[in-house]
């Protein structure tokens, strides 16, 4: 099984801040990495696939980078609706998947 | 529009069974693999099971192998999760999700992801 870790587990930030979340895979997964956003009481929403490809309709302030084992999700200017929990997911072993433990972005 | 609606959750005693359903609409159901993902109260997301577009192959997380069965009826646009021998640790909100895929740059490699999710159905295993 491919293990996924994320850091930090939580962070506090203000509107307008630049936020970076890191995801690490237990083995190389090339670019097979997706990012999801989950707001309280809602289903997850796909933000980015293939490590850096923005899903249709997702604001351009979200970006992803990385390959191999280390990946980042960056929000260039945090908006009020971005306070949520973010999960990375490896799809290298599709149709078996693993999610990271999540990073909660709180309001400072 | 593309929509997934889960049903069948409830409260069940340890050792009991439940069958979850996920009704799909707004897309050609038989063209896509489908997934079940769960989220225990206050916890993160856990992939549970996958089924190929034609039902030919099924895959499970180790913790549910031998107890859960994923299936689909393409004539009814519905995917199911039969859950037997339920345990307290199976208590969670269960989501179904639809497969989609994309490409990166000029590469012909296919990158899979879960692009549409239902709102979930809650399963509580308790005596």
mmCIF file of C-alpha atoms in Angstrom:
data_model
loop_
_atom_site.group_PDB
_atom_site.id
_atom_site.type_symbol
_atom_site.label_atom_id
_atom_site.label_comp_id
_atom_site.label_asym_id
_atom_site.label_seq_id
_atom_site.Cartn_x
_atom_site.Cartn_y
_atom_site.Cartn_z
ATOM 1 C CA UNK A 1 0.000 0.000 0.000
ATOM 2 C CA UNK A 2 1.121 3.530 -0.764
ATOM 3 C CA UNK A 3 1.070 5.686 2.349
ATOM 4 C CA UNK A 4 0.390 9.398 2.132
ATOM 5 C CA UNK A 5 1.299 12.054 4.668
ATOM 6 C CA UNK A 6 0.427 15.748 4.798
ATOM 7 C CA UNK A 7 1.869 18.700 6.644
ATOM 8 C CA UNK A 8 0.895 20.612 8.527
ATOM 9 C CA UNK A 9 -2.153 18.876 9.964
ATOM 10 C CA UNK A 10 -3.652 22.312 10.534
ATOM 11 C CA UNK A 11 -2.763 25.928 10.015
ATOM 12 C CA UNK A 12 -4.185 29.340 10.777
ATOM 13 C CA UNK A 13 -4.148 32.037 8.133
ATOM 14 C CA UNK A 14 -5.805 35.321 7.252
ATOM 15 C CA UNK A 15 -7.733 36.358 4.176
ATOM 16 C CA UNK A 16 -5.228 37.336 1.512
ATOM 17 C CA UNK A 17 -2.439 35.111 2.825
ATOM 18 C CA UNK A 18 -0.485 32.738 0.636
ATOM 19 C CA UNK A 19 -0.926 29.195 1.941
ATOM 20 C CA UNK A 20 1.107 26.114 1.081
ATOM 21 C CA UNK A 21 0.235 22.538 2.025
ATOM 22 C CA UNK A 22 2.634 19.652 1.532
ATOM 23 C CA UNK A 23 1.840 16.040 0.674
ATOM 24 C CA UNK A 24 4.374 13.225 0.621
ATOM 25 C CA UNK A 25 3.989 9.725 -0.819
ATOM 26 C CA UNK A 26 5.673 6.666 0.647
ATOM 27 C CA UNK A 27 7.034 5.766 -2.783
ATOM 28 C CA UNK A 28 7.350 7.520 -6.103
ATOM 29 C CA UNK A 29 3.952 8.106 -7.680
ATOM 30 C CA UNK A 30 5.100 10.235 -10.614
ATOM 31 C CA UNK A 31 2.359 12.857 -11.091
ATOM 32 C CA UNK A 32 -0.514 10.619 -9.938
ATOM 33 C CA UNK A 33 -1.653 13.008 -7.231
ATOM 34 C CA UNK A 34 -5.011 14.713 -6.747
ATOM 35 C CA UNK A 35 -6.142 17.414 -4.330
ATOM 36 C CA UNK A 36 -9.622 17.762 -2.842
ATOM 37 C CA UNK A 37 -11.260 20.446 -0.703
ATOM 38 C CA UNK A 38 -13.887 19.626 1.891
ATOM 39 C CA UNK A 39 -15.900 22.262 3.732
ATOM 40 C CA UNK A 40 -17.842 21.282 6.860
ATOM 41 C CA UNK A 41 -20.930 19.211 6.132
ATOM 42 C CA UNK A 42 -20.142 18.955 2.429
ATOM 43 C CA UNK A 43 -18.777 16.306 0.125
ATOM 44 C CA UNK A 44 -15.198 16.642 -1.098
ATOM 45 C CA UNK A 45 -14.593 18.684 -4.228
ATOM 46 C CA UNK A 46 -11.838 17.981 -6.737
ATOM 47 C CA UNK A 47 -9.406 20.876 -7.119
ATOM 48 C CA UNK A 48 -6.387 19.498 -8.952
ATOM 49 C CA UNK A 49 -5.479 16.284 -10.734
ATOM 50 C CA UNK A 50 -2.218 15.015 -12.200
ATOM 51 C CA UNK A 51 -0.383 17.051 -9.560
ATOM 52 C CA UNK A 52 -0.875 20.394 -11.279
ATOM 53 C CA UNK A 53 -3.876 20.338 -13.633
ATOM 54 C CA UNK A 54 -6.664 22.608 -12.432
ATOM 55 C CA UNK A 55 -10.119 21.060 -12.534
ATOM 56 C CA UNK A 56 -12.623 22.990 -14.616
ATOM 57 C CA UNK A 57 -14.330 25.722 -12.632
ATOM 58 C CA UNK A 58 -11.728 25.871 -9.862
ATOM 59 C CA UNK A 59 -10.336 29.372 -9.233
ATOM 60 C CA UNK A 60 -6.847 30.052 -10.518
ATOM 61 C CA UNK A 61 -5.593 31.014 -7.039
ATOM 62 C CA UNK A 62 -5.265 27.260 -6.475
ATOM 63 C CA UNK A 63 -2.196 25.600 -7.914
ATOM 64 C CA UNK A 64 -0.353 22.344 -7.475
ATOM 65 C CA UNK A 65 3.178 21.227 -8.087
ATOM 66 C CA UNK A 66 5.514 18.319 -7.562
ATOM 67 C CA UNK A 67 6.244 14.846 -8.833
ATOM 68 C CA UNK A 68 7.737 11.666 -7.460
ATOM 69 C CA UNK A 69 7.146 11.743 -3.718
ATOM 70 C CA UNK A 70 6.754 15.420 -2.815
ATOM 71 C CA UNK A 71 3.843 17.634 -3.751
ATOM 72 C CA UNK A 72 2.425 21.004 -2.777
ATOM 73 C CA UNK A 73 -0.930 22.735 -2.976
ATOM 74 C CA UNK A 74 -0.746 26.511 -2.946
ATOM 75 C CA UNK A 75 -3.516 29.020 -2.461
ATOM 76 C CA UNK A 76 -2.095 32.311 -3.678
ATOM 77 C CA UNK A 77 -4.507 34.623 -1.855
ATOM 78 C CA UNK A 78 -6.754 32.952 0.690
ATOM 79 C CA UNK A 79 -10.440 33.780 0.377
ATOM 80 C CA UNK A 80 -13.159 33.329 3.036
ATOM 81 C CA UNK A 81 -14.621 30.341 1.184
ATOM 82 C CA UNK A 82 -11.226 28.586 1.229
ATOM 83 C CA UNK A 83 -11.332 27.794 4.917
ATOM 84 C CA UNK A 84 -11.701 24.044 4.684
ATOM 85 C CA UNK A 85 -9.862 20.762 4.966
ATOM 86 C CA UNK A 86 -7.633 19.742 2.067
ATOM 87 C CA UNK A 87 -6.797 16.153 1.178
ATOM 88 C CA UNK A 88 -4.253 14.765 -1.221
ATOM 89 C CA UNK A 89 -4.949 11.426 -2.907
ATOM 90 C CA UNK A 90 -2.637 9.127 -4.837
ATOM 91 C CA UNK A 91 -4.031 7.576 -7.997
ATOM 92 C CA UNK A 92 -0.841 5.729 -8.969
ATOM 93 C CA UNK A 93 -2.415 2.442 -7.887
ATOM 94 C CA UNK A 94 -5.803 3.159 -9.503
ATOM 95 C CA UNK A 95 -8.387 1.695 -8.970
ATOM 96 C CA UNK A 96 -6.984 1.478 -5.472
ATOM 97 C CA UNK A 97 -6.549 4.864 -3.865
ATOM 98 C CA UNK A 98 -5.084 6.348 -0.711
ATOM 99 C CA UNK A 99 -5.898 9.718 0.806
ATOM 100 C CA UNK A 100 -3.632 11.794 2.960
ATOM 101 C CA UNK A 101 -4.826 12.561 6.505
ATOM 102 C CA UNK A 102 -5.904 16.096 5.619
ATOM 103 C CA UNK A 103 -4.858 19.655 6.391
ATOM 104 C CA UNK A 104 -7.363 21.941 8.049
ATOM 105 C CA UNK A 105 -7.078 25.618 7.155
ATOM 106 C CA UNK A 106 -8.466 27.779 9.941
ATOM 107 C CA UNK A 107 -9.189 31.466 10.173
ATOM 108 C CA UNK A 108 -6.544 33.382 12.124
ATOM 109 C CA UNK B 1 -26.807 17.826 -14.284
ATOM 110 C CA UNK B 2 -24.526 15.068 -13.070
ATOM 111 C CA UNK B 3 -25.796 13.778 -9.741
ATOM 112 C CA UNK B 4 -25.178 10.942 -7.312
ATOM 113 C CA UNK B 5 -27.657 10.168 -4.529
ATOM 114 C CA UNK B 6 -26.812 7.659 -1.820
ATOM 115 C CA UNK B 7 -29.333 5.849 0.332
ATOM 116 C CA UNK B 8 -29.633 2.846 2.615
ATOM 117 C CA UNK B 9 -27.707 4.020 5.641
ATOM 118 C CA UNK B 10 -28.950 3.526 9.166
ATOM 119 C CA UNK B 11 -28.228 2.129 12.591
ATOM 120 C CA UNK B 12 -27.244 -1.526 12.790
ATOM 121 C CA UNK B 13 -25.908 -3.783 15.526
ATOM 122 C CA UNK B 14 -22.386 -5.199 15.349
ATOM 123 C CA UNK B 15 -22.384 -8.238 13.112
ATOM 124 C CA UNK B 16 -25.343 -6.946 11.122
ATOM 125 C CA UNK B 17 -25.713 -6.074 7.454
ATOM 126 C CA UNK B 18 -26.731 -3.107 5.334
ATOM 127 C CA UNK B 19 -26.911 -2.453 1.610
ATOM 128 C CA UNK B 20 -26.115 1.013 0.392
ATOM 129 C CA UNK B 21 -27.302 2.285 -2.974
ATOM 130 C CA UNK B 22 -26.072 5.144 -5.131
ATOM 131 C CA UNK B 23 -28.357 6.332 -7.924
ATOM 132 C CA UNK B 24 -26.613 8.161 -10.748
ATOM 133 C CA UNK B 25 -28.017 10.588 -13.292
ATOM 134 C CA UNK B 26 -26.832 13.081 -15.877
ATOM 135 C CA UNK B 27 -24.083 10.979 -17.449
ATOM 136 C CA UNK B 28 -23.600 7.659 -19.247
ATOM 137 C CA UNK B 29 -23.279 5.520 -16.144
ATOM 138 C CA UNK B 30 -22.055 2.405 -17.927
ATOM 139 C CA UNK B 31 -18.964 4.250 -19.204
ATOM 140 C CA UNK B 32 -17.440 4.984 -15.805
ATOM 141 C CA UNK B 33 -15.937 3.163 -12.873
ATOM 142 C CA UNK B 34 -17.546 4.003 -9.545
ATOM 143 C CA UNK B 35 -16.163 4.243 -6.039
ATOM 144 C CA UNK B 36 -17.232 4.186 -2.401
ATOM 145 C CA UNK B 37 -15.350 6.408 0.047
ATOM 146 C CA UNK B 38 -16.103 6.718 3.758
ATOM 147 C CA UNK B 39 -15.428 9.229 6.478
ATOM 148 C CA UNK B 40 -15.639 8.276 10.141
ATOM 149 C CA UNK B 41 -16.936 11.007 12.473
ATOM 150 C CA UNK B 42 -14.313 13.739 12.765
ATOM 151 C CA UNK B 43 -11.826 11.782 10.673
ATOM 152 C CA UNK B 44 -10.403 11.860 7.170
ATOM 153 C CA UNK B 45 -11.405 10.223 3.913
ATOM 154 C CA UNK B 46 -10.862 6.520 3.287
ATOM 155 C CA UNK B 47 -11.310 4.821 -0.076
ATOM 156 C CA UNK B 48 -13.409 1.664 0.450
ATOM 157 C CA UNK B 49 -14.145 0.012 -2.893
ATOM 158 C CA UNK B 50 -14.016 0.398 -6.673
ATOM 159 C CA UNK B 51 -15.880 -1.280 -9.520
ATOM 160 C CA UNK B 52 -15.020 -1.068 -13.198
ATOM 161 C CA UNK B 53 -17.507 0.396 -15.657
ATOM 162 C CA UNK B 54 -18.804 -3.037 -16.671
ATOM 163 C CA UNK B 55 -18.575 -4.627 -13.251
ATOM 164 C CA UNK B 56 -15.821 -6.961 -14.418
ATOM 165 C CA UNK B 57 -13.379 -6.151 -11.616
ATOM 166 C CA UNK B 58 -13.834 -5.073 -8.038
ATOM 167 C CA UNK B 59 -11.291 -3.785 -5.544
ATOM 168 C CA UNK B 60 -11.410 -3.231 -1.792
ATOM 169 C CA UNK B 61 -9.425 -1.702 1.021
ATOM 170 C CA UNK B 62 -7.950 -4.489 3.152
ATOM 171 C CA UNK B 63 -10.110 -3.710 6.184
ATOM 172 C CA UNK B 64 -13.351 -4.590 4.375
ATOM 173 C CA UNK B 65 -12.231 -7.505 2.188
ATOM 174 C CA UNK B 66 -14.451 -10.518 2.695
ATOM 175 C CA UNK B 67 -17.145 -8.427 4.407
ATOM 176 C CA UNK B 68 -18.181 -5.795 1.827
ATOM 177 C CA UNK B 69 -19.214 -6.358 -1.781
ATOM 178 C CA UNK B 70 -19.497 -3.660 -4.417
ATOM 179 C CA UNK B 71 -21.772 -4.230 -7.392
ATOM 180 C CA UNK B 72 -23.596 -2.268 -10.044
ATOM 181 C CA UNK B 73 -26.669 -2.482 -12.243
ATOM 182 C CA UNK B 74 -26.026 -0.472 -15.379
ATOM 183 C CA UNK B 75 -29.668 -0.856 -16.444
ATOM 184 C CA UNK B 76 -30.675 0.999 -13.285
ATOM 185 C CA UNK B 77 -27.739 3.449 -13.177
ATOM 186 C CA UNK B 78 -27.036 2.317 -9.641
ATOM 187 C CA UNK B 79 -24.014 1.127 -7.691
ATOM 188 C CA UNK B 80 -24.347 -0.807 -4.449
ATOM 189 C CA UNK B 81 -22.280 -1.611 -1.386
ATOM 190 C CA UNK B 82 -23.350 -4.725 0.498
ATOM 191 C CA UNK B 83 -21.884 -4.550 3.981
ATOM 192 C CA UNK B 84 -21.879 -7.684 6.147
ATOM 193 C CA UNK B 85 -20.350 -8.482 9.533
ATOM 194 C CA UNK B 86 -20.379 -4.807 10.388
ATOM 195 C CA UNK B 87 -18.128 -3.504 13.131
ATOM 196 C CA UNK B 88 -18.130 -0.337 15.193
ATOM 197 C CA UNK B 89 -15.138 0.898 13.183
ATOM 198 C CA UNK B 90 -17.310 0.853 10.053
ATOM 199 C CA UNK B 91 -19.358 3.725 11.476
ATOM 200 C CA UNK B 92 -19.000 6.519 8.943
ATOM 201 C CA UNK B 93 -20.555 8.711 6.318
ATOM 202 C CA UNK B 94 -20.365 6.732 3.077
ATOM 203 C CA UNK B 95 -19.960 8.619 -0.194
ATOM 204 C CA UNK B 96 -20.174 7.292 -3.690
ATOM 205 C CA UNK B 97 -18.039 8.971 -6.320
ATOM 206 C CA UNK B 98 -17.684 8.850 -10.078
ATOM 207 C CA UNK B 99 -14.512 8.182 -11.988
ATOM 208 C CA UNK B 100 -13.124 10.588 -14.496
ATOM 209 C CA UNK B 101 -9.732 11.029 -16.044
ATOM 210 C CA UNK B 102 -7.518 13.585 -17.691
ATOM 211 C CA UNK B 103 -4.117 14.079 -19.234
ATOM 212 C CA UNK B 104 -1.106 16.206 -18.437
ATOM 213 C CA UNK B 105 0.446 18.244 -21.183
ATOM 214 C CA UNK B 106 1.192 16.244 -24.311
ATOM 215 C CA UNK B 107 1.459 12.997 -22.405
ATOM 216 C CA UNK B 108 -0.849 10.127 -23.292
ATOM 217 C CA UNK B 109 -0.744 8.867 -19.711
ATOM 218 C CA UNK B 110 -4.184 8.793 -18.122
ATOM 219 C CA UNK B 111 -4.700 10.327 -14.690
ATOM 220 C CA UNK B 112 -7.764 9.160 -12.778
ATOM 221 C CA UNK B 113 -9.676 11.096 -10.150
ATOM 222 C CA UNK B 114 -13.086 11.326 -8.451
ATOM 223 C CA UNK B 115 -14.885 14.213 -10.084
ATOM 224 C CA UNK B 116 -18.443 13.950 -8.759
ATOM 225 C CA UNK B 117 -19.505 12.967 -5.260
ATOM 226 C CA UNK B 118 -22.850 12.350 -3.633
ATOM 227 C CA UNK B 119 -23.850 13.887 -0.315
ATOM 228 C CA UNK B 120 -23.347 10.608 1.519
ATOM 229 C CA UNK B 121 -25.380 8.258 3.672
ATOM 230 C CA UNK B 122 -24.614 7.621 7.336
ATOM 231 C CA UNK B 123 -23.929 4.173 8.737
ATOM 232 C CA UNK B 124 -23.835 3.723 12.505
ATOM 233 C CA UNK B 125 -22.807 0.378 13.977
ATOM 234 C CA UNK B 126 -23.749 0.246 17.609
ATOM 235 C CA UNK B 127 -25.400 -2.035 20.120
#
